[in-house]
mmCIF file with all atom_site columns, C-alpha atoms in Angstrom:
data_model
loop_
_atom_site.group_PDB
_atom_site.id
_atom_site.type_symbol
_atom_site.label_atom_id
_atom_site.label_alt_id
_atom_site.label_comp_id
_atom_site.label_asym_id
_atom_site.label_entity_id
_atom_site.label_seq_id
_atom_site.pdbx_PDB_ins_code
_atom_site.Cartn_x
_atom_site.Cartn_y
_atom_site.Cartn_z
_atom_site.occupancy
_atom_site.B_iso_or_equiv
_atom_site.pdbx_formal_charge
_atom_site.auth_seq_id
_atom_site.auth_comp_id
_atom_site.auth_asym_id
_atom_site.auth_atom_id
_atom_site.pdbx_PDB_model_num
ATOM 1   C CA . UNK A 1 1   ? -156.530 122.697 -67.596 1.00 0.00 ? 24  UNK A CA 1
ATOM 2   C CA . UNK A 1 2   ? -160.191 121.900 -66.990 1.00 0.00 ? 25  UNK A CA 1
ATOM 3   C CA . UNK A 1 3   ? -160.969 118.968 -64.746 1.00 0.00 ? 26  UNK A CA 1
ATOM 4   C CA . UNK A 1 4   ? -162.894 116.017 -66.153 1.00 0.00 ? 27  UNK A CA 1
ATOM 5   C CA . UNK A 1 5   ? -165.303 113.617 -64.498 1.00 0.00 ? 28  UNK A CA 1
ATOM 6   C CA . UNK A 1 6   ? -165.876 110.090 -65.799 1.00 0.00 ? 29  UNK A CA 1
ATOM 7   C CA . UNK A 1 7   ? -167.699 107.062 -64.404 1.00 0.00 ? 30  UNK A CA 1
ATOM 8   C CA . UNK A 1 8   ? -165.335 104.648 -62.729 1.00 0.00 ? 31  UNK A CA 1
ATOM 9   C CA . UNK A 1 9   ? -166.516 101.641 -64.712 1.00 0.00 ? 32  UNK A CA 1
ATOM 10  C CA . UNK A 1 10  ? -168.948 100.543 -67.410 1.00 0.00 ? 33  UNK A CA 1
ATOM 11  C CA . UNK A 1 11  ? -169.999 97.316  -69.077 1.00 0.00 ? 34  UNK A CA 1
ATOM 12  C CA . UNK A 1 12  ? -170.921 96.798  -72.708 1.00 0.00 ? 35  UNK A CA 1
ATOM 13  C CA . UNK A 1 13  ? -172.092 93.766  -74.655 1.00 0.00 ? 36  UNK A CA 1
ATOM 14  C CA . UNK A 1 14  ? -169.895 92.637  -77.510 1.00 0.00 ? 37  UNK A CA 1
ATOM 15  C CA . UNK A 1 15  ? -171.109 93.996  -80.831 1.00 0.00 ? 38  UNK A CA 1
ATOM 16  C CA . UNK A 1 16  ? -173.085 96.795  -79.249 1.00 0.00 ? 39  UNK A CA 1
ATOM 17  C CA . UNK A 1 17  ? -172.116 100.461 -79.171 1.00 0.00 ? 40  UNK A CA 1
ATOM 18  C CA . UNK A 1 18  ? -170.155 101.603 -76.143 1.00 0.00 ? 41  UNK A CA 1
ATOM 19  C CA . UNK A 1 19  ? -170.945 105.162 -75.082 1.00 0.00 ? 42  UNK A CA 1
ATOM 20  C CA . UNK A 1 20  ? -168.461 106.620 -72.625 1.00 0.00 ? 43  UNK A CA 1
ATOM 21  C CA . UNK A 1 21  ? -169.444 109.961 -71.058 1.00 0.00 ? 44  UNK A CA 1
ATOM 22  C CA . UNK A 1 22  ? -167.170 112.707 -69.817 1.00 0.00 ? 45  UNK A CA 1
ATOM 23  C CA . UNK A 1 23  ? -168.103 115.838 -67.963 1.00 0.00 ? 46  UNK A CA 1
ATOM 24  C CA . UNK A 1 24  ? -165.899 118.911 -68.336 1.00 0.00 ? 47  UNK A CA 1
ATOM 25  C CA . UNK A 1 25  ? -168.151 121.701 -67.167 1.00 0.00 ? 48  UNK A CA 1
ATOM 26  C CA . UNK A 1 26  ? -165.286 124.171 -66.560 1.00 0.00 ? 49  UNK A CA 1
ATOM 27  C CA . UNK A 1 27  ? -163.762 123.828 -70.019 1.00 0.00 ? 50  UNK A CA 1
ATOM 28  C CA . UNK A 1 28  ? -162.406 127.009 -71.569 1.00 0.00 ? 51  UNK A CA 1
ATOM 29  C CA . UNK A 1 29  ? -163.043 128.150 -75.110 1.00 0.00 ? 52  UNK A CA 1
ATOM 30  C CA . UNK A 1 30  ? -159.623 127.140 -76.423 1.00 0.00 ? 53  UNK A CA 1
ATOM 31  C CA . UNK A 1 31  ? -159.359 123.771 -74.701 1.00 0.00 ? 54  UNK A CA 1
ATOM 32  C CA . UNK A 1 32  ? -159.528 120.574 -76.700 1.00 0.00 ? 55  UNK A CA 1
ATOM 33  C CA . UNK A 1 33  ? -161.030 117.265 -75.579 1.00 0.00 ? 56  UNK A CA 1
ATOM 34  C CA . UNK A 1 34  ? -158.789 114.228 -76.027 1.00 0.00 ? 57  UNK A CA 1
ATOM 35  C CA . UNK A 1 35  ? -159.482 110.542 -75.533 1.00 0.00 ? 58  UNK A CA 1
ATOM 36  C CA . UNK A 1 36  ? -156.920 107.867 -74.849 1.00 0.00 ? 59  UNK A CA 1
ATOM 37  C CA . UNK A 1 37  ? -157.236 104.258 -73.829 1.00 0.00 ? 60  UNK A CA 1
ATOM 38  C CA . UNK A 1 38  ? -154.951 101.913 -71.937 1.00 0.00 ? 61  UNK A CA 1
ATOM 39  C CA . UNK A 1 39  ? -155.203 98.170  -72.364 1.00 0.00 ? 62  UNK A CA 1
ATOM 40  C CA . UNK A 1 40  ? -154.067 96.353  -69.233 1.00 0.00 ? 63  UNK A CA 1
ATOM 41  C CA . UNK A 1 41  ? -150.793 98.066  -68.237 1.00 0.00 ? 64  UNK A CA 1
ATOM 42  C CA . UNK A 1 42  ? -149.734 98.744  -71.822 1.00 0.00 ? 65  UNK A CA 1
ATOM 43  C CA . UNK A 1 43  ? -148.810 102.254 -72.884 1.00 0.00 ? 66  UNK A CA 1
ATOM 44  C CA . UNK A 1 44  ? -151.838 104.494 -73.452 1.00 0.00 ? 67  UNK A CA 1
ATOM 45  C CA . UNK A 1 45  ? -153.053 104.818 -77.022 1.00 0.00 ? 68  UNK A CA 1
ATOM 46  C CA . UNK A 1 46  ? -154.457 107.967 -78.624 1.00 0.00 ? 69  UNK A CA 1
ATOM 47  C CA . UNK A 1 47  ? -158.027 107.587 -79.900 1.00 0.00 ? 70  UNK A CA 1
ATOM 48  C CA . UNK A 1 48  ? -159.444 110.911 -80.988 1.00 0.00 ? 71  UNK A CA 1
ATOM 49  C CA . UNK A 1 49  ? -159.669 114.593 -80.157 1.00 0.00 ? 72  UNK A CA 1
ATOM 50  C CA . UNK A 1 50  ? -162.010 117.520 -80.829 1.00 0.00 ? 73  UNK A CA 1
ATOM 51  C CA . UNK A 1 51  ? -162.662 121.167 -80.104 1.00 0.00 ? 74  UNK A CA 1
ATOM 52  C CA . UNK A 1 52  ? -166.269 121.993 -80.997 1.00 0.00 ? 75  UNK A CA 1
ATOM 53  C CA . UNK A 1 53  ? -167.436 119.780 -83.806 1.00 0.00 ? 76  UNK A CA 1
ATOM 54  C CA . UNK A 1 54  ? -168.161 116.099 -83.619 1.00 0.00 ? 77  UNK A CA 1
ATOM 55  C CA . UNK A 1 55  ? -165.335 113.971 -84.909 1.00 0.00 ? 78  UNK A CA 1
ATOM 56  C CA . UNK A 1 56  ? -165.037 110.474 -86.312 1.00 0.00 ? 79  UNK A CA 1
ATOM 57  C CA . UNK A 1 57  ? -162.100 108.296 -87.234 1.00 0.00 ? 80  UNK A CA 1
ATOM 58  C CA . UNK A 1 58  ? -161.500 104.614 -87.792 1.00 0.00 ? 81  UNK A CA 1
ATOM 59  C CA . UNK A 1 59  ? -161.511 103.892 -84.073 1.00 0.00 ? 82  UNK A CA 1
ATOM 60  C CA . UNK A 1 60  ? -164.359 105.947 -82.639 1.00 0.00 ? 83  UNK A CA 1
ATOM 61  C CA . UNK A 1 61  ? -166.649 108.950 -82.742 1.00 0.00 ? 84  UNK A CA 1
ATOM 62  C CA . UNK A 1 62  ? -166.527 111.928 -80.419 1.00 0.00 ? 85  UNK A CA 1
ATOM 63  C CA . UNK A 1 63  ? -169.708 113.844 -79.698 1.00 0.00 ? 86  UNK A CA 1
ATOM 64  C CA . UNK A 1 64  ? -169.272 117.210 -77.957 1.00 0.00 ? 87  UNK A CA 1
ATOM 65  C CA . UNK A 1 65  ? -172.320 119.026 -76.630 1.00 0.00 ? 88  UNK A CA 1
ATOM 66  C CA . UNK A 1 66  ? -173.077 122.471 -77.973 1.00 0.00 ? 89  UNK A CA 1
ATOM 67  C CA . UNK A 1 67  ? -172.103 124.134 -74.684 1.00 0.00 ? 90  UNK A CA 1
ATOM 68  C CA . UNK A 1 68  ? -168.951 121.966 -74.658 1.00 0.00 ? 91  UNK A CA 1
ATOM 69  C CA . UNK A 1 69  ? -169.496 121.020 -71.026 1.00 0.00 ? 92  UNK A CA 1
ATOM 70  C CA . UNK A 1 70  ? -169.614 117.322 -71.757 1.00 0.00 ? 93  UNK A CA 1
ATOM 71  C CA . UNK A 1 71  ? -168.692 114.817 -74.427 1.00 0.00 ? 94  UNK A CA 1
ATOM 72  C CA . UNK A 1 72  ? -169.246 111.175 -75.308 1.00 0.00 ? 95  UNK A CA 1
ATOM 73  C CA . UNK A 1 73  ? -166.833 108.738 -76.890 1.00 0.00 ? 96  UNK A CA 1
ATOM 74  C CA . UNK A 1 74  ? -168.627 106.156 -78.998 1.00 0.00 ? 97  UNK A CA 1
ATOM 75  C CA . UNK A 1 75  ? -167.165 102.809 -79.995 1.00 0.00 ? 98  UNK A CA 1
ATOM 76  C CA . UNK A 1 76  ? -169.768 101.752 -82.587 1.00 0.00 ? 99  UNK A CA 1
ATOM 77  C CA . UNK A 1 77  ? -169.307 97.982  -82.394 1.00 0.00 ? 100 UNK A CA 1
ATOM 78  C CA . UNK A 1 78  ? -167.402 97.071  -79.275 1.00 0.00 ? 101 UNK A CA 1
ATOM 79  C CA . UNK A 1 79  ? -165.216 93.976  -79.305 1.00 0.00 ? 102 UNK A CA 1
ATOM 80  C CA . UNK A 1 80  ? -163.545 92.100  -76.478 1.00 0.00 ? 103 UNK A CA 1
ATOM 81  C CA . UNK A 1 81  ? -160.295 93.811  -77.457 1.00 0.00 ? 104 UNK A CA 1
ATOM 82  C CA . UNK A 1 82  ? -161.838 97.169  -76.592 1.00 0.00 ? 105 UNK A CA 1
ATOM 83  C CA . UNK A 1 83  ? -161.780 96.245  -72.910 1.00 0.00 ? 106 UNK A CA 1
ATOM 84  C CA . UNK A 1 84  ? -159.548 98.947  -71.442 1.00 0.00 ? 107 UNK A CA 1
ATOM 85  C CA . UNK A 1 85  ? -159.406 102.067 -69.303 1.00 0.00 ? 108 UNK A CA 1
ATOM 86  C CA . UNK A 1 86  ? -160.551 105.110 -71.281 1.00 0.00 ? 109 UNK A CA 1
ATOM 87  C CA . UNK A 1 87  ? -159.232 108.537 -70.362 1.00 0.00 ? 110 UNK A CA 1
ATOM 88  C CA . UNK A 1 88  ? -160.939 111.812 -71.203 1.00 0.00 ? 111 UNK A CA 1
ATOM 89  C CA . UNK A 1 89  ? -158.505 114.740 -71.061 1.00 0.00 ? 112 UNK A CA 1
ATOM 90  C CA . UNK A 1 90  ? -159.077 118.440 -71.571 1.00 0.00 ? 113 UNK A CA 1
ATOM 91  C CA . UNK A 1 91  ? -156.137 120.607 -72.497 1.00 0.00 ? 114 UNK A CA 1
ATOM 92  C CA . UNK A 1 92  ? -155.384 124.017 -73.926 1.00 0.00 ? 115 UNK A CA 1
ATOM 93  C CA . UNK A 1 93  ? -153.218 124.284 -77.052 1.00 0.00 ? 116 UNK A CA 1
ATOM 94  C CA . UNK A 1 94  ? -149.552 125.237 -76.828 1.00 0.00 ? 117 UNK A CA 1
ATOM 95  C CA . UNK A 1 95  ? -148.972 123.006 -73.816 1.00 0.00 ? 118 UNK A CA 1
ATOM 96  C CA . UNK A 1 96  ? -146.094 121.225 -75.470 1.00 0.00 ? 119 UNK A CA 1
ATOM 97  C CA . UNK A 1 97  ? -147.916 117.950 -75.660 1.00 0.00 ? 120 UNK A CA 1
ATOM 98  C CA . UNK A 1 98  ? -148.318 117.625 -71.906 1.00 0.00 ? 121 UNK A CA 1
ATOM 99  C CA . UNK A 1 99  ? -151.408 115.681 -70.925 1.00 0.00 ? 122 UNK A CA 1
ATOM 100 C CA . UNK A 1 100 ? -152.816 115.309 -67.433 1.00 0.00 ? 123 UNK A CA 1
ATOM 101 C CA . UNK A 1 101 ? -154.489 111.925 -67.006 1.00 0.00 ? 124 UNK A CA 1
ATOM 102 C CA . UNK A 1 102 ? -157.280 111.314 -64.490 1.00 0.00 ? 125 UNK A CA 1
ATOM 103 C CA . UNK A 1 103 ? -158.465 107.892 -63.351 1.00 0.00 ? 126 UNK A CA 1
ATOM 104 C CA . UNK A 1 104 ? -160.543 107.168 -66.453 1.00 0.00 ? 127 UNK A CA 1
ATOM 105 C CA . UNK A 1 105 ? -163.397 104.731 -67.066 1.00 0.00 ? 128 UNK A CA 1
ATOM 106 C CA . UNK A 1 106 ? -162.750 101.018 -66.994 1.00 0.00 ? 129 UNK A CA 1
ATOM 107 C CA . UNK A 1 107 ? -164.780 99.563  -69.852 1.00 0.00 ? 130 UNK A CA 1
ATOM 108 C CA . UNK A 1 108 ? -165.488 95.843  -69.805 1.00 0.00 ? 131 UNK A CA 1
ATOM 109 C CA . UNK A 1 109 ? -166.811 94.372  -73.029 1.00 0.00 ? 132 UNK A CA 1
ATOM 110 C CA . UNK A 1 110 ? -168.585 91.101  -72.325 1.00 0.00 ? 133 UNK A CA 1
ATOM 111 C CA . UNK A 1 111 ? -169.470 88.249  -74.705 1.00 0.00 ? 134 UNK A CA 1
ATOM 112 C CA . UNK B 2 1   ? -139.532 96.912  -83.547 1.00 0.00 ? 3   UNK B CA 1
ATOM 113 C CA . UNK B 2 2   ? -141.304 99.360  -81.282 1.00 0.00 ? 4   UNK B CA 1
ATOM 114 C CA . UNK B 2 3   ? -141.023 103.059 -82.062 1.00 0.00 ? 5   UNK B CA 1
ATOM 115 C CA . UNK B 2 4   ? -140.550 103.887 -78.378 1.00 0.00 ? 6   UNK B CA 1
ATOM 116 C CA . UNK B 2 5   ? -138.415 101.390 -76.459 1.00 0.00 ? 7   UNK B CA 1
ATOM 117 C CA . UNK B 2 6   ? -137.978 101.281 -72.715 1.00 0.00 ? 8   UNK B CA 1
ATOM 118 C CA . UNK B 2 7   ? -135.348 99.331  -70.805 1.00 0.00 ? 9   UNK B CA 1
ATOM 119 C CA . UNK B 2 8   ? -135.504 97.531  -68.511 1.00 0.00 ? 10  UNK B CA 1
ATOM 120 C CA . UNK B 2 9   ? -139.102 96.293  -68.762 1.00 0.00 ? 11  UNK B CA 1
ATOM 121 C CA . UNK B 2 10  ? -139.018 94.956  -65.230 1.00 0.00 ? 12  UNK B CA 1
ATOM 122 C CA . UNK B 2 11  ? -136.705 95.744  -62.360 1.00 0.00 ? 13  UNK B CA 1
ATOM 123 C CA . UNK B 2 12  ? -136.624 94.835  -58.689 1.00 0.00 ? 14  UNK B CA 1
ATOM 124 C CA . UNK B 2 13  ? -134.268 96.797  -56.499 1.00 0.00 ? 15  UNK B CA 1
ATOM 125 C CA . UNK B 2 14  ? -133.649 97.690  -52.876 1.00 0.00 ? 16  UNK B CA 1
ATOM 126 C CA . UNK B 2 15  ? -134.195 100.883 -50.970 1.00 0.00 ? 17  UNK B CA 1
ATOM 127 C CA . UNK B 2 16  ? -131.322 103.318 -51.418 1.00 0.00 ? 18  UNK B CA 1
ATOM 128 C CA . UNK B 2 17  ? -130.091 101.954 -54.728 1.00 0.00 ? 19  UNK B CA 1
ATOM 129 C CA . UNK B 2 18  ? -129.629 104.135 -57.787 1.00 0.00 ? 20  UNK B CA 1
ATOM 130 C CA . UNK B 2 19  ? -131.777 103.141 -60.726 1.00 0.00 ? 21  UNK B CA 1
ATOM 131 C CA . UNK B 2 20  ? -131.845 104.352 -64.316 1.00 0.00 ? 22  UNK B CA 1
ATOM 132 C CA . UNK B 2 21  ? -134.685 103.752 -66.731 1.00 0.00 ? 23  UNK B CA 1
ATOM 133 C CA . UNK B 2 22  ? -133.844 104.355 -70.353 1.00 0.00 ? 24  UNK B CA 1
ATOM 134 C CA . UNK B 2 23  ? -136.008 105.371 -73.264 1.00 0.00 ? 25  UNK B CA 1
ATOM 135 C CA . UNK B 2 24  ? -135.090 105.501 -76.924 1.00 0.00 ? 26  UNK B CA 1
ATOM 136 C CA . UNK B 2 25  ? -137.260 106.395 -79.900 1.00 0.00 ? 27  UNK B CA 1
ATOM 137 C CA . UNK B 2 26  ? -137.076 106.030 -83.642 1.00 0.00 ? 28  UNK B CA 1
ATOM 138 C CA . UNK B 2 27  ? -139.934 108.411 -84.442 1.00 0.00 ? 29  UNK B CA 1
ATOM 139 C CA . UNK B 2 28  ? -137.693 111.438 -84.858 1.00 0.00 ? 30  UNK B CA 1
ATOM 140 C CA . UNK B 2 29  ? -139.744 113.440 -82.371 1.00 0.00 ? 31  UNK B CA 1
ATOM 141 C CA . UNK B 2 30  ? -138.226 116.336 -80.472 1.00 0.00 ? 32  UNK B CA 1
ATOM 142 C CA . UNK B 2 31  ? -140.440 116.024 -77.425 1.00 0.00 ? 33  UNK B CA 1
ATOM 143 C CA . UNK B 2 32  ? -140.139 113.289 -74.840 1.00 0.00 ? 34  UNK B CA 1
ATOM 144 C CA . UNK B 2 33  ? -141.866 112.639 -71.531 1.00 0.00 ? 35  UNK B CA 1
ATOM 145 C CA . UNK B 2 34  ? -141.689 110.418 -68.473 1.00 0.00 ? 36  UNK B CA 1
ATOM 146 C CA . UNK B 2 35  ? -144.888 109.408 -66.712 1.00 0.00 ? 37  UNK B CA 1
ATOM 147 C CA . UNK B 2 36  ? -145.533 107.325 -63.618 1.00 0.00 ? 38  UNK B CA 1
ATOM 148 C CA . UNK B 2 37  ? -148.588 105.175 -62.984 1.00 0.00 ? 39  UNK B CA 1
ATOM 149 C CA . UNK B 2 38  ? -149.587 103.748 -59.626 1.00 0.00 ? 40  UNK B CA 1
ATOM 150 C CA . UNK B 2 39  ? -152.003 100.792 -59.457 1.00 0.00 ? 41  UNK B CA 1
ATOM 151 C CA . UNK B 2 40  ? -155.576 101.785 -60.267 1.00 0.00 ? 42  UNK B CA 1
ATOM 152 C CA . UNK B 2 41  ? -154.658 105.380 -60.982 1.00 0.00 ? 43  UNK B CA 1
ATOM 153 C CA . UNK B 2 42  ? -154.029 107.517 -64.036 1.00 0.00 ? 44  UNK B CA 1
ATOM 154 C CA . UNK B 2 43  ? -150.632 108.685 -65.253 1.00 0.00 ? 45  UNK B CA 1
ATOM 155 C CA . UNK B 2 44  ? -148.687 111.466 -63.608 1.00 0.00 ? 46  UNK B CA 1
ATOM 156 C CA . UNK B 2 45  ? -146.096 113.532 -65.471 1.00 0.00 ? 47  UNK B CA 1
ATOM 157 C CA . UNK B 2 46  ? -142.612 113.418 -63.935 1.00 0.00 ? 48  UNK B CA 1
ATOM 158 C CA . UNK B 2 47  ? -140.409 115.296 -66.409 1.00 0.00 ? 49  UNK B CA 1
ATOM 159 C CA . UNK B 2 48  ? -140.543 116.379 -70.016 1.00 0.00 ? 50  UNK B CA 1
ATOM 160 C CA . UNK B 2 49  ? -138.104 117.668 -72.605 1.00 0.00 ? 51  UNK B CA 1
ATOM 161 C CA . UNK B 2 50  ? -138.832 119.658 -75.755 1.00 0.00 ? 52  UNK B CA 1
ATOM 162 C CA . UNK B 2 51  ? -135.344 119.251 -77.194 1.00 0.00 ? 53  UNK B CA 1
ATOM 163 C CA . UNK B 2 52  ? -131.857 118.184 -76.167 1.00 0.00 ? 54  UNK B CA 1
ATOM 164 C CA . UNK B 2 53  ? -131.162 121.376 -74.223 1.00 0.00 ? 55  UNK B CA 1
ATOM 165 C CA . UNK B 2 54  ? -134.568 121.633 -72.605 1.00 0.00 ? 56  UNK B CA 1
ATOM 166 C CA . UNK B 2 55  ? -135.666 119.882 -69.387 1.00 0.00 ? 57  UNK B CA 1
ATOM 167 C CA . UNK B 2 56  ? -138.831 120.682 -67.452 1.00 0.00 ? 58  UNK B CA 1
ATOM 168 C CA . UNK B 2 57  ? -140.361 119.408 -64.230 1.00 0.00 ? 59  UNK B CA 1
ATOM 169 C CA . UNK B 2 58  ? -143.794 117.861 -64.316 1.00 0.00 ? 60  UNK B CA 1
ATOM 170 C CA . UNK B 2 59  ? -146.319 117.206 -61.546 1.00 0.00 ? 61  UNK B CA 1
ATOM 171 C CA . UNK B 2 60  ? -144.186 114.880 -59.416 1.00 0.00 ? 62  UNK B CA 1
ATOM 172 C CA . UNK B 2 61  ? -140.476 115.469 -60.086 1.00 0.00 ? 63  UNK B CA 1
ATOM 173 C CA . UNK B 2 62  ? -139.213 115.167 -56.481 1.00 0.00 ? 64  UNK B CA 1
ATOM 174 C CA . UNK B 2 63  ? -136.909 112.174 -56.086 1.00 0.00 ? 65  UNK B CA 1
ATOM 175 C CA . UNK B 2 64  ? -136.276 111.894 -59.828 1.00 0.00 ? 66  UNK B CA 1
ATOM 176 C CA . UNK B 2 65  ? -133.836 113.334 -62.341 1.00 0.00 ? 67  UNK B CA 1
ATOM 177 C CA . UNK B 2 66  ? -133.578 113.056 -66.105 1.00 0.00 ? 68  UNK B CA 1
ATOM 178 C CA . UNK B 2 67  ? -130.995 113.299 -68.841 1.00 0.00 ? 69  UNK B CA 1
ATOM 179 C CA . UNK B 2 68  ? -131.609 113.987 -72.520 1.00 0.00 ? 70  UNK B CA 1
ATOM 180 C CA . UNK B 2 69  ? -128.519 112.515 -74.075 1.00 0.00 ? 71  UNK B CA 1
ATOM 181 C CA . UNK B 2 70  ? -129.664 112.927 -77.660 1.00 0.00 ? 72  UNK B CA 1
ATOM 182 C CA . UNK B 2 71  ? -132.844 113.631 -79.573 1.00 0.00 ? 73  UNK B CA 1
ATOM 183 C CA . UNK B 2 72  ? -133.667 109.951 -79.462 1.00 0.00 ? 74  UNK B CA 1
ATOM 184 C CA . UNK B 2 73  ? -132.751 109.205 -75.841 1.00 0.00 ? 75  UNK B CA 1
ATOM 185 C CA . UNK B 2 74  ? -134.296 110.316 -72.559 1.00 0.00 ? 76  UNK B CA 1
ATOM 186 C CA . UNK B 2 75  ? -133.315 108.652 -69.279 1.00 0.00 ? 77  UNK B CA 1
ATOM 187 C CA . UNK B 2 76  ? -135.017 108.756 -65.892 1.00 0.00 ? 78  UNK B CA 1
ATOM 188 C CA . UNK B 2 77  ? -132.964 108.269 -62.733 1.00 0.00 ? 79  UNK B CA 1
ATOM 189 C CA . UNK B 2 78  ? -133.899 107.522 -59.153 1.00 0.00 ? 80  UNK B CA 1
ATOM 190 C CA . UNK B 2 79  ? -130.806 108.551 -57.189 1.00 0.00 ? 81  UNK B CA 1
ATOM 191 C CA . UNK B 2 80  ? -131.864 106.729 -54.032 1.00 0.00 ? 82  UNK B CA 1
ATOM 192 C CA . UNK B 2 81  ? -134.903 104.566 -54.611 1.00 0.00 ? 83  UNK B CA 1
ATOM 193 C CA . UNK B 2 82  ? -137.605 104.298 -51.962 1.00 0.00 ? 84  UNK B CA 1
ATOM 194 C CA . UNK B 2 83  ? -140.559 101.869 -51.754 1.00 0.00 ? 85  UNK B CA 1
ATOM 195 C CA . UNK B 2 84  ? -143.191 104.452 -52.671 1.00 0.00 ? 86  UNK B CA 1
ATOM 196 C CA . UNK B 2 85  ? -141.488 104.829 -56.041 1.00 0.00 ? 87  UNK B CA 1
ATOM 197 C CA . UNK B 2 86  ? -142.706 101.348 -56.870 1.00 0.00 ? 88  UNK B CA 1
ATOM 198 C CA . UNK B 2 87  ? -144.791 101.949 -59.980 1.00 0.00 ? 89  UNK B CA 1
ATOM 199 C CA . UNK B 2 88  ? -145.147 101.484 -63.714 1.00 0.00 ? 90  UNK B CA 1
ATOM 200 C CA . UNK B 2 89  ? -143.139 104.062 -65.649 1.00 0.00 ? 91  UNK B CA 1
ATOM 201 C CA . UNK B 2 90  ? -143.916 105.159 -69.180 1.00 0.00 ? 92  UNK B CA 1
ATOM 202 C CA . UNK B 2 91  ? -141.872 107.101 -71.674 1.00 0.00 ? 93  UNK B CA 1
ATOM 203 C CA . UNK B 2 92  ? -143.675 108.988 -74.434 1.00 0.00 ? 94  UNK B CA 1
ATOM 204 C CA . UNK B 2 93  ? -142.866 111.169 -77.433 1.00 0.00 ? 95  UNK B CA 1
ATOM 205 C CA . UNK B 2 94  ? -144.704 113.770 -79.471 1.00 0.00 ? 96  UNK B CA 1
ATOM 206 C CA . UNK B 2 95  ? -144.154 115.811 -82.578 1.00 0.00 ? 97  UNK B CA 1
ATOM 207 C CA . UNK B 2 96  ? -144.462 119.592 -82.104 1.00 0.00 ? 98  UNK B CA 1
ATOM 208 C CA . UNK B 2 97  ? -145.935 119.801 -85.574 1.00 0.00 ? 99  UNK B CA 1
ATOM 209 C CA . UNK B 2 98  ? -148.956 117.857 -84.362 1.00 0.00 ? 100 UNK B CA 1
ATOM 210 C CA . UNK B 2 99  ? -149.235 119.441 -80.948 1.00 0.00 ? 101 UNK B CA 1
ATOM 211 C CA . UNK B 2 100 ? -152.909 120.256 -81.235 1.00 0.00 ? 102 UNK B CA 1
ATOM 212 C CA . UNK B 2 101 ? -153.774 116.643 -81.887 1.00 0.00 ? 103 UNK B CA 1
ATOM 213 C CA . UNK B 2 102 ? -152.517 115.876 -78.395 1.00 0.00 ? 104 UNK B CA 1
ATOM 214 C CA . UNK B 2 103 ? -151.112 112.635 -79.712 1.00 0.00 ? 105 UNK B CA 1
ATOM 215 C CA . UNK B 2 104 ? -148.454 111.077 -77.544 1.00 0.00 ? 106 UNK B CA 1
ATOM 216 C CA . UNK B 2 105 ? -146.726 107.836 -78.488 1.00 0.00 ? 107 UNK B CA 1
ATOM 217 C CA . UNK B 2 106 ? -146.012 105.651 -75.490 1.00 0.00 ? 108 UNK B CA 1
ATOM 218 C CA . UNK B 2 107 ? -143.524 102.917 -74.803 1.00 0.00 ? 109 UNK B CA 1
ATOM 219 C CA . UNK B 2 108 ? -144.578 99.606  -73.288 1.00 0.00 ? 110 UNK B CA 1
ATOM 220 C CA . UNK B 2 109 ? -143.649 100.614 -69.775 1.00 0.00 ? 111 UNK B CA 1
ATOM 221 C CA . UNK B 2 110 ? -141.017 99.746  -67.165 1.00 0.00 ? 112 UNK B CA 1
ATOM 222 C CA . UNK B 2 111 ? -142.276 98.089  -64.011 1.00 0.00 ? 113 UNK B CA 1
ATOM 223 C CA . UNK B 2 112 ? -140.133 99.060  -61.024 1.00 0.00 ? 114 UNK B CA 1
ATOM 224 C CA . UNK B 2 113 ? -140.367 97.449  -57.600 1.00 0.00 ? 115 UNK B CA 1
ATOM 225 C CA . UNK B 2 114 ? -138.428 98.927  -54.697 1.00 0.00 ? 116 UNK B CA 1
ATOM 226 C CA . UNK B 2 115 ? -138.136 96.629  -51.689 1.00 0.00 ? 117 UNK B CA 1
#
């Protein structure tokens, strides 16, 4: 699976959009990009995933560059409850659900 | 009630003791996983099971064993605990029908301290 690079930490003002970058320059054509978050020692929570096209759901938007070498997770209106560690994961299909987590980005949403 | 339940939630034990962490799920998923998380780090896969008769090693299986007693139950054992196995342990499940979504459902974690 392709390796990902994320900033260690980021701050965001409450109510503003949080844009979390992820670099995956060695991604292969069949590998998906997944985002999870973990709120203070709780079990990680699935957010969104994508292959080529941008995706949006009730939690966030995922923007994948045309060359697929990087992506950005967008939380459109961050709240204090969005403070968490966000993991960007790249994985090929047919891996039986296995995910390899890196160290992620610690997002702090401030009042 | 939680869909993925881990017991115990917290455990303190001594070096050399045998410890079992249990996981049960009500989601009806075939696939179950055990992950370990050390402070400030991401999760590492210990073992995973695709069905009752299937057990596979993950990234860091040394020092651990697992048992899949039923579709809904997956236990992690430390035969002889050592201090560097002090960590937060997570159980997770997934549905093979949604494999491409990469969606895992995690329990709340079991915090293990080995003195």
